[in-house]
mmCIF file of C-alpha atoms in Angstrom:
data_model
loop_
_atom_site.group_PDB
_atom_site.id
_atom_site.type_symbol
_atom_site.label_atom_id
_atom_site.label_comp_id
_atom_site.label_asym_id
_atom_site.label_seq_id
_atom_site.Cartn_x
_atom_site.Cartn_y
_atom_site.Cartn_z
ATOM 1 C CA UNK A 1 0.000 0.000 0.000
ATOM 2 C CA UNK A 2 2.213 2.779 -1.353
ATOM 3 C CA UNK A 3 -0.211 5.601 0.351
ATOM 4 C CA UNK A 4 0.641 4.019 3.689
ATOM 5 C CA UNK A 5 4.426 3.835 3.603
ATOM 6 C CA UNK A 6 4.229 7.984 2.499
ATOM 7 C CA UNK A 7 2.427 8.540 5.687
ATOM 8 C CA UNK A 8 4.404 6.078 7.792
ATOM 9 C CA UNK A 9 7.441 8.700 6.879
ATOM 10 C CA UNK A 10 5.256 11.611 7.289
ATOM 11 C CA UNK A 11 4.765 10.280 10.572
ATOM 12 C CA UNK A 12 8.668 9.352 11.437
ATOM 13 C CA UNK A 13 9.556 12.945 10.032
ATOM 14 C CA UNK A 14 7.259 14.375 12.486
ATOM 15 C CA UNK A 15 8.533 12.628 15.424
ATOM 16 C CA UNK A 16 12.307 13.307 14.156
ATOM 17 C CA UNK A 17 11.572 17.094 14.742
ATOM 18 C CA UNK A 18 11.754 16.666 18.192
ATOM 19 C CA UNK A 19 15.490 15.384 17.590
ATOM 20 C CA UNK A 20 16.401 18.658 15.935
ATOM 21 C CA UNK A 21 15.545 20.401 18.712
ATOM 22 C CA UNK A 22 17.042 18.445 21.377
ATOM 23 C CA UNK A 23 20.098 18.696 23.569
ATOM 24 C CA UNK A 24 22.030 21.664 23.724
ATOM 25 C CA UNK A 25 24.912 23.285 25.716
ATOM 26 C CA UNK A 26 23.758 26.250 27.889
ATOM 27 C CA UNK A 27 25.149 26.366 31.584
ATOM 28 C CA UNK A 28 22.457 28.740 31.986
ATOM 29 C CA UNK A 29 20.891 27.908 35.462
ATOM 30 C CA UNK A 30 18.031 30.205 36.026
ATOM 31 C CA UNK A 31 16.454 28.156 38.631
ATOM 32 C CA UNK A 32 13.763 26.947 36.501
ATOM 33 C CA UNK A 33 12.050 24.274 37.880
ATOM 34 C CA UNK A 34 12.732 21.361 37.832
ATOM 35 C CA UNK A 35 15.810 21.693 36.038
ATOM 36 C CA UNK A 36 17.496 23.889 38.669
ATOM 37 C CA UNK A 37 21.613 23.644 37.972
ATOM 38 C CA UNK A 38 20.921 21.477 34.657
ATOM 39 C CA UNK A 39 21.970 22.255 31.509
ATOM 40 C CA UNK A 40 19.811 22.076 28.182
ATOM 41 C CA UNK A 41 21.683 19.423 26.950
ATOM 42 C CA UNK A 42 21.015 17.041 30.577
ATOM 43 C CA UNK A 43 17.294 18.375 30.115
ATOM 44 C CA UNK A 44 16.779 16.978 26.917
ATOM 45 C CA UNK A 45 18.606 14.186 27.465
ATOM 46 C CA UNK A 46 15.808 13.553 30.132
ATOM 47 C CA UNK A 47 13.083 14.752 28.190
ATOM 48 C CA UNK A 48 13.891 12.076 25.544
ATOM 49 C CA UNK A 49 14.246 8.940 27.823
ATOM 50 C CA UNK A 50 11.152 10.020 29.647
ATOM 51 C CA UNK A 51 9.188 10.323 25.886
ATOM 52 C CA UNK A 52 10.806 7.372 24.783
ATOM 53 C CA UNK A 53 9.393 5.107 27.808
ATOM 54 C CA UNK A 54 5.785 6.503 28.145
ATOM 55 C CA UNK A 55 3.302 3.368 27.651
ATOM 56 C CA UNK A 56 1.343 5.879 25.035
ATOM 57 C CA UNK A 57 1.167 9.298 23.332
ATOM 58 C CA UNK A 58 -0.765 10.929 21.193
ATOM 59 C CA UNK A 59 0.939 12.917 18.434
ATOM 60 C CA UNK A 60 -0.837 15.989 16.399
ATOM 61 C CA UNK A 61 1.667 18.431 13.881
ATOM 62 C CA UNK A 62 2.370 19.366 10.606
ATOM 63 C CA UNK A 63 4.424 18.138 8.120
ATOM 64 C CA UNK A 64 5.634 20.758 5.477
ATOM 65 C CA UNK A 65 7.203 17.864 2.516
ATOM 66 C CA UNK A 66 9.956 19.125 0.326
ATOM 67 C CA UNK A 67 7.645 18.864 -2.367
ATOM 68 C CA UNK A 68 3.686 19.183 -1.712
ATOM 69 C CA UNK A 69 1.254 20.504 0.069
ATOM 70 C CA UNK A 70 1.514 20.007 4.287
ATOM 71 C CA UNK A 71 0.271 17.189 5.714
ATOM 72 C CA UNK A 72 -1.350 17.323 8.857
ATOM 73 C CA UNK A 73 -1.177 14.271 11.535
ATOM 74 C CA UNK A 74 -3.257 13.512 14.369
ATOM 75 C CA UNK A 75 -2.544 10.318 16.239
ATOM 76 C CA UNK A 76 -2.210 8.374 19.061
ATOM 77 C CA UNK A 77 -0.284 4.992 19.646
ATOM 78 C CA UNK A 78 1.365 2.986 22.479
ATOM 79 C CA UNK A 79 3.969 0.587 22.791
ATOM 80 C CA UNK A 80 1.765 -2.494 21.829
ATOM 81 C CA UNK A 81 1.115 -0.965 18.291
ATOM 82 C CA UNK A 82 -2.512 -0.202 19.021
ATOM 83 C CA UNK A 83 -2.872 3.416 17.234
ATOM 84 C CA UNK A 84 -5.767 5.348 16.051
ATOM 85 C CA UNK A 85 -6.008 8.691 14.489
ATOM 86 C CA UNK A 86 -6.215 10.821 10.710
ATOM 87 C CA UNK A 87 -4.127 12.339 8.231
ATOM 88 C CA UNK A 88 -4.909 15.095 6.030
ATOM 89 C CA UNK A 89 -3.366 16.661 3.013
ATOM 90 C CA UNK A 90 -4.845 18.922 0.701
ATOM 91 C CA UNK A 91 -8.058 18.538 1.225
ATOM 92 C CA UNK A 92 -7.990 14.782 1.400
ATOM 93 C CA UNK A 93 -8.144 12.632 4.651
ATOM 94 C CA UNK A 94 -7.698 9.144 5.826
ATOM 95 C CA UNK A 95 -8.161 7.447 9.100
ATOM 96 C CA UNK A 96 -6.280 4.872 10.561
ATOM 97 C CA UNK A 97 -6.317 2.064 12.717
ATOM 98 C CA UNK A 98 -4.058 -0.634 14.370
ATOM 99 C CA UNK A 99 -5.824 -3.316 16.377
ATOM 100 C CA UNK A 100 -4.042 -5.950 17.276
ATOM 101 C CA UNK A 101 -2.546 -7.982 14.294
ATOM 102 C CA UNK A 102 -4.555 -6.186 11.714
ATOM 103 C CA UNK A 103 -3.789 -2.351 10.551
ATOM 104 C CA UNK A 104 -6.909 -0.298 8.727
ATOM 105 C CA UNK A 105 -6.790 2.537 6.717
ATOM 106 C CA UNK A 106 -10.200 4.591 5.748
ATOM 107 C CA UNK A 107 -9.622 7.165 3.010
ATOM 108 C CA UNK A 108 -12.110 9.373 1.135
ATOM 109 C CA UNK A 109 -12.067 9.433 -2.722
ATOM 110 C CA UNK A 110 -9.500 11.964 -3.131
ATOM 111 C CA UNK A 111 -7.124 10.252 -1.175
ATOM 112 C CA UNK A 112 -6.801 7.590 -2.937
ATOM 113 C CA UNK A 113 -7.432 9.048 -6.166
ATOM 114 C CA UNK A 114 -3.528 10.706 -4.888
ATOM 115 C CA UNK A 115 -2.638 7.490 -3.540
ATOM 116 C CA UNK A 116 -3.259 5.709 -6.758
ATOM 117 C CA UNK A 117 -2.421 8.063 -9.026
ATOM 118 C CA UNK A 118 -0.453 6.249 -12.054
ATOM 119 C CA UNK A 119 -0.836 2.720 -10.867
ATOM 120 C CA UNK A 120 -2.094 0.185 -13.428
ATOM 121 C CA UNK A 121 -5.966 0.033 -12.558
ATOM 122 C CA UNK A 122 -5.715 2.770 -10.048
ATOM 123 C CA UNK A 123 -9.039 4.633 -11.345
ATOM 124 C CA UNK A 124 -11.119 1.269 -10.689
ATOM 125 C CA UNK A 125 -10.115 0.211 -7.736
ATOM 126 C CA UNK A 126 -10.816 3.621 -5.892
ATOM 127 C CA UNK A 127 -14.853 2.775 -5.932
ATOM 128 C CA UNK A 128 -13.765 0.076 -4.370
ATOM 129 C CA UNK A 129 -11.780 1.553 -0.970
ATOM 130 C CA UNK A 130 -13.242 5.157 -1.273
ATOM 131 C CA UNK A 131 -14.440 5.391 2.616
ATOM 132 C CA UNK A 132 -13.981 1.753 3.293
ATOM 133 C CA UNK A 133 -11.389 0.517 5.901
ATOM 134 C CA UNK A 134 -8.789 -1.320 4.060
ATOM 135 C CA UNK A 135 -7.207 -3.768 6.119
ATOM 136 C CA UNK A 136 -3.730 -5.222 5.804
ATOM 137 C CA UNK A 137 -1.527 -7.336 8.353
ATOM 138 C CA UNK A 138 0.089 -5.353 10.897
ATOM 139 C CA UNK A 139 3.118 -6.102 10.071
ATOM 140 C CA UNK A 140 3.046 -5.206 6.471
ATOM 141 C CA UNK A 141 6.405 -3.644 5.492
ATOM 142 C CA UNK A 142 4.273 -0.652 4.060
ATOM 143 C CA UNK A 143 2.304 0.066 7.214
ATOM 144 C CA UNK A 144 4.146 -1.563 10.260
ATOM 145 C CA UNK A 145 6.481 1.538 11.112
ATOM 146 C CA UNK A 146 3.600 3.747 11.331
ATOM 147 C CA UNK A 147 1.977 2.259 14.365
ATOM 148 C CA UNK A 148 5.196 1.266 16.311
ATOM 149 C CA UNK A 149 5.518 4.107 19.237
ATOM 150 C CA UNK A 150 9.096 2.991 19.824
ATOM 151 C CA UNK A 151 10.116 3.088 16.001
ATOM 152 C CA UNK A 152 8.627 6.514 15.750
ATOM 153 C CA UNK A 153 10.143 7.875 19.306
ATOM 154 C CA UNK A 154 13.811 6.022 18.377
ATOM 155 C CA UNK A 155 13.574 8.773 15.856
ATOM 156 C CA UNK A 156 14.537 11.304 18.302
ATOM 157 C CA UNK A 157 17.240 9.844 19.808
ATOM 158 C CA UNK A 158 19.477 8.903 16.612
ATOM 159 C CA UNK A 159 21.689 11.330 15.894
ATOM 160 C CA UNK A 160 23.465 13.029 19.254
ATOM 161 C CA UNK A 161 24.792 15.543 17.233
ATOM 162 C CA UNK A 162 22.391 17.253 16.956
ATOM 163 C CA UNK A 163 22.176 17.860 20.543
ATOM 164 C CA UNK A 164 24.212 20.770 20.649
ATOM 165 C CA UNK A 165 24.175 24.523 20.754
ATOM 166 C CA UNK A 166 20.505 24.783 23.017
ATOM 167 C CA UNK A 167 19.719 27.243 25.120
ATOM 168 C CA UNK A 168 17.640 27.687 27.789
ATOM 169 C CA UNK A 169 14.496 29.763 28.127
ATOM 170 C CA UNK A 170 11.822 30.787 30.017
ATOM 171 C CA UNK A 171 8.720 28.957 30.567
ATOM 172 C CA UNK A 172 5.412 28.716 29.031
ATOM 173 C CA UNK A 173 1.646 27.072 28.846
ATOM 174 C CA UNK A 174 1.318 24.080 26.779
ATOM 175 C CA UNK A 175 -2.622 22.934 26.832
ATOM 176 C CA UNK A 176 -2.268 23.350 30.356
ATOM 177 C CA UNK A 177 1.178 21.941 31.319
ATOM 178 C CA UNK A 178 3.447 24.152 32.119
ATOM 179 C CA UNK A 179 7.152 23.963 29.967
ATOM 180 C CA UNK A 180 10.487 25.396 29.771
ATOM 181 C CA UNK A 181 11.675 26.123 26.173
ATOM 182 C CA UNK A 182 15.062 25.179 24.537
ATOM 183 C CA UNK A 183 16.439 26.526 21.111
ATOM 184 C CA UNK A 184 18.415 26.423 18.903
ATOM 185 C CA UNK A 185 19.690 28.962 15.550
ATOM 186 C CA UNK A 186 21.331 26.928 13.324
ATOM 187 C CA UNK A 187 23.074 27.901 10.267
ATOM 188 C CA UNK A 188 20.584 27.983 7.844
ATOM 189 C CA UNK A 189 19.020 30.462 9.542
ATOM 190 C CA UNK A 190 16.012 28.202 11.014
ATOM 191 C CA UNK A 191 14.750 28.315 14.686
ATOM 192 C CA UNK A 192 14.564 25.298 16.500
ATOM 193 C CA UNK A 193 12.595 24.936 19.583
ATOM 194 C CA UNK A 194 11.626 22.014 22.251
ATOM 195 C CA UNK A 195 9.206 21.955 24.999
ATOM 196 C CA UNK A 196 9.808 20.380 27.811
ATOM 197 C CA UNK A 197 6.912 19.332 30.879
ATOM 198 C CA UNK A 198 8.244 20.712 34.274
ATOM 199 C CA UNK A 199 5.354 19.219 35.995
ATOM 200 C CA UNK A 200 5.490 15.618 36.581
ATOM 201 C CA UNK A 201 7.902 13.671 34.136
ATOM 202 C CA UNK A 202 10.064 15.537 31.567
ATOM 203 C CA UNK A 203 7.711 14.510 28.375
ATOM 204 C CA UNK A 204 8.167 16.988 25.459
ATOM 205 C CA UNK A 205 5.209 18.380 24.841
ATOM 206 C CA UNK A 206 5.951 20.463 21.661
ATOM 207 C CA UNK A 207 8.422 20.888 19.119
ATOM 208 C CA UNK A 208 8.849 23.562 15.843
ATOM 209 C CA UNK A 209 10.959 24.618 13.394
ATOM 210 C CA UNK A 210 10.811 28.213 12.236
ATOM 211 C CA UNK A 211 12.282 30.166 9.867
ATOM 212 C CA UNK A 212 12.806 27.803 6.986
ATOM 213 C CA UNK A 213 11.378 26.415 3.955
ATOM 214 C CA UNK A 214 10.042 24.082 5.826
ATOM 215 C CA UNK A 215 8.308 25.185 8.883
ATOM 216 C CA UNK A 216 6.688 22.083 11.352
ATOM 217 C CA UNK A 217 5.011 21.877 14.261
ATOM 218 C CA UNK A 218 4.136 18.903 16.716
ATOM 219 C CA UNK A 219 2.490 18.808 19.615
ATOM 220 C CA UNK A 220 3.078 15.839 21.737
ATOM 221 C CA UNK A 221 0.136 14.816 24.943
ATOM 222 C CA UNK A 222 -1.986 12.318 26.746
ATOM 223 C CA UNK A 223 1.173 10.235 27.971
ATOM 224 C CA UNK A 224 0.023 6.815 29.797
ATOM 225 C CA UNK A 225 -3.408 7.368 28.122
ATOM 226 C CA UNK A 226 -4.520 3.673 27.097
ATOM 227 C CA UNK A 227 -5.190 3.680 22.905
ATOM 228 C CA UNK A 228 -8.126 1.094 22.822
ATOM 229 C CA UNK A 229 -9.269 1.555 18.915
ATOM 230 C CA UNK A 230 -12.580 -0.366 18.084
ATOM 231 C CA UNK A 231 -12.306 -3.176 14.821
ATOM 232 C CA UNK A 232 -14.192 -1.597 11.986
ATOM 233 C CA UNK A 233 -17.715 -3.617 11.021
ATOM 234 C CA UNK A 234 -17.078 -6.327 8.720
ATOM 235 C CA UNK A 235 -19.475 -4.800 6.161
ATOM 236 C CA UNK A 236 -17.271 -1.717 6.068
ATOM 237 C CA UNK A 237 -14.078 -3.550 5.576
ATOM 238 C CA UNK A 238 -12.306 -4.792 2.520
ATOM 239 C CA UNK A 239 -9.299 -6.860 2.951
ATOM 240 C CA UNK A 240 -6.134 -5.663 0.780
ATOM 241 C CA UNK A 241 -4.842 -9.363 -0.408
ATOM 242 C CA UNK A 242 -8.618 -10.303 -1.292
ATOM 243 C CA UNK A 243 -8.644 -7.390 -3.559
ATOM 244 C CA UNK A 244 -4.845 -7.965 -4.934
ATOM 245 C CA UNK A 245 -5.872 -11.419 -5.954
ATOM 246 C CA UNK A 246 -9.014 -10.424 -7.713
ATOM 247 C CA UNK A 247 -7.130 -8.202 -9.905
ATOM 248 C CA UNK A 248 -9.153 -5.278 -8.885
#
């Protein structure tokens, strides 16, 4: 399912923003709380292991591709693969699902009119999915990454380098949690910022890059929420390999 691997690194990309703002260098100790005498660097470093070991989160930015218009993700997913939530892109949507061993996908006509776009029967096999959940094994190499909590949150931690340079600021309201910023300049002339809880455990609660080509946003919330998504009705289902066999 070609549509689902695009959004399975629209959703990795997402998640890797909150690498680019991590970790910094700033001896700054302005006695925020509770980072009192720690550095930006030791803060994200905490604010990563904490995000990285929450049972759940639920994930909402945008994407701005290199080429395209932005997609927008909403989603939330635990370390067991369940995951539930919708993308949208230019006026196109699709809903997703994973529920144990079996991953659905529910887009409208113009998303996979997009998603099918110059495949070889692509025009009829869109009556055929158009608001339907299409189902496919969870572990289809298409589809698999974009459910996995720890794939998407290994994302952050990858490359250390790029852990360096933050500075500490002052705090701020995220939905309702307060958070001390971090940021970052970096040479291309784009501003880098992380958000990090100082209530409770260090979860970052919102990242964004600024001043770019590519601006993004992502807000990050509902840590240790459970993700319990429903199985769609059989009659509203259509299984992927039936359809592949059928020559559809």
């Amino acid at each position: 399912m070609r549509a689902s691997r695009t959004v399975a690194a629209a959703v990795a990309g997402a998640a890797v923003l909150a690498l680019a703002g991590c970790g910094g260098d700033s001896g700054d100790d302005s006695g925020d709380k509770p980072f009192a005498g720690k550095s930006a660097d030791e803060i994200a470093a905490d604010a990563v292991k904490a995000t990285k070991q929450a049972e759940s989160m639920h994930m909402k930015g945008t994407v701005q591709q290199s080429a395209g218009s932005p997609l927008t993700i909403d989603l939330s997913v635990d370390k067991d693969k369940s995951c539930e939530g919708t993308i949208r892109q230019a006026g196109s949507s699709a809903d997703v699902r994973n529920t144990g061993e079996t991953f659905y996908l529910r887009g409208d006509e113009k998303y996979w009119r997009g998603a099918l776009k110059g495949q070889p029967g692509g025009g009829k096999i869109v009556p055929k999915v158009a608001d339907k959940w299409v189902k496919a094994p969870a572990d289809d190499a298409t589809t698999k990454n974009l459910c996995d909590k720890q794939e998407l949150t290994a994302a952050m931690d990858k490359d250390k380098s790029e852990r360096k340079g933050m500075k500490k600021g002052s705090t701020s309201d995220i939905d309702g949690t307060e958070a001390i910023r971090l940021t970052k300049k970096t040479s291309g002339g784009k501003t880098l910022s992380l958000y990090v809880a100082t209530e409770g455990k260090p979860y970052i609660l919102r990242t964004t890059s600024t001043g770019g080509k590519d601006p993004n946003t992502a807000t990050f919330s509902d840590y240790g929420k459970p993700v319990s998504p429903e199985k769609p009705a059989p009659g509203d289902t259509v299984d992927l390999k039936e359809l592949a066999a059928s020559g559809a």
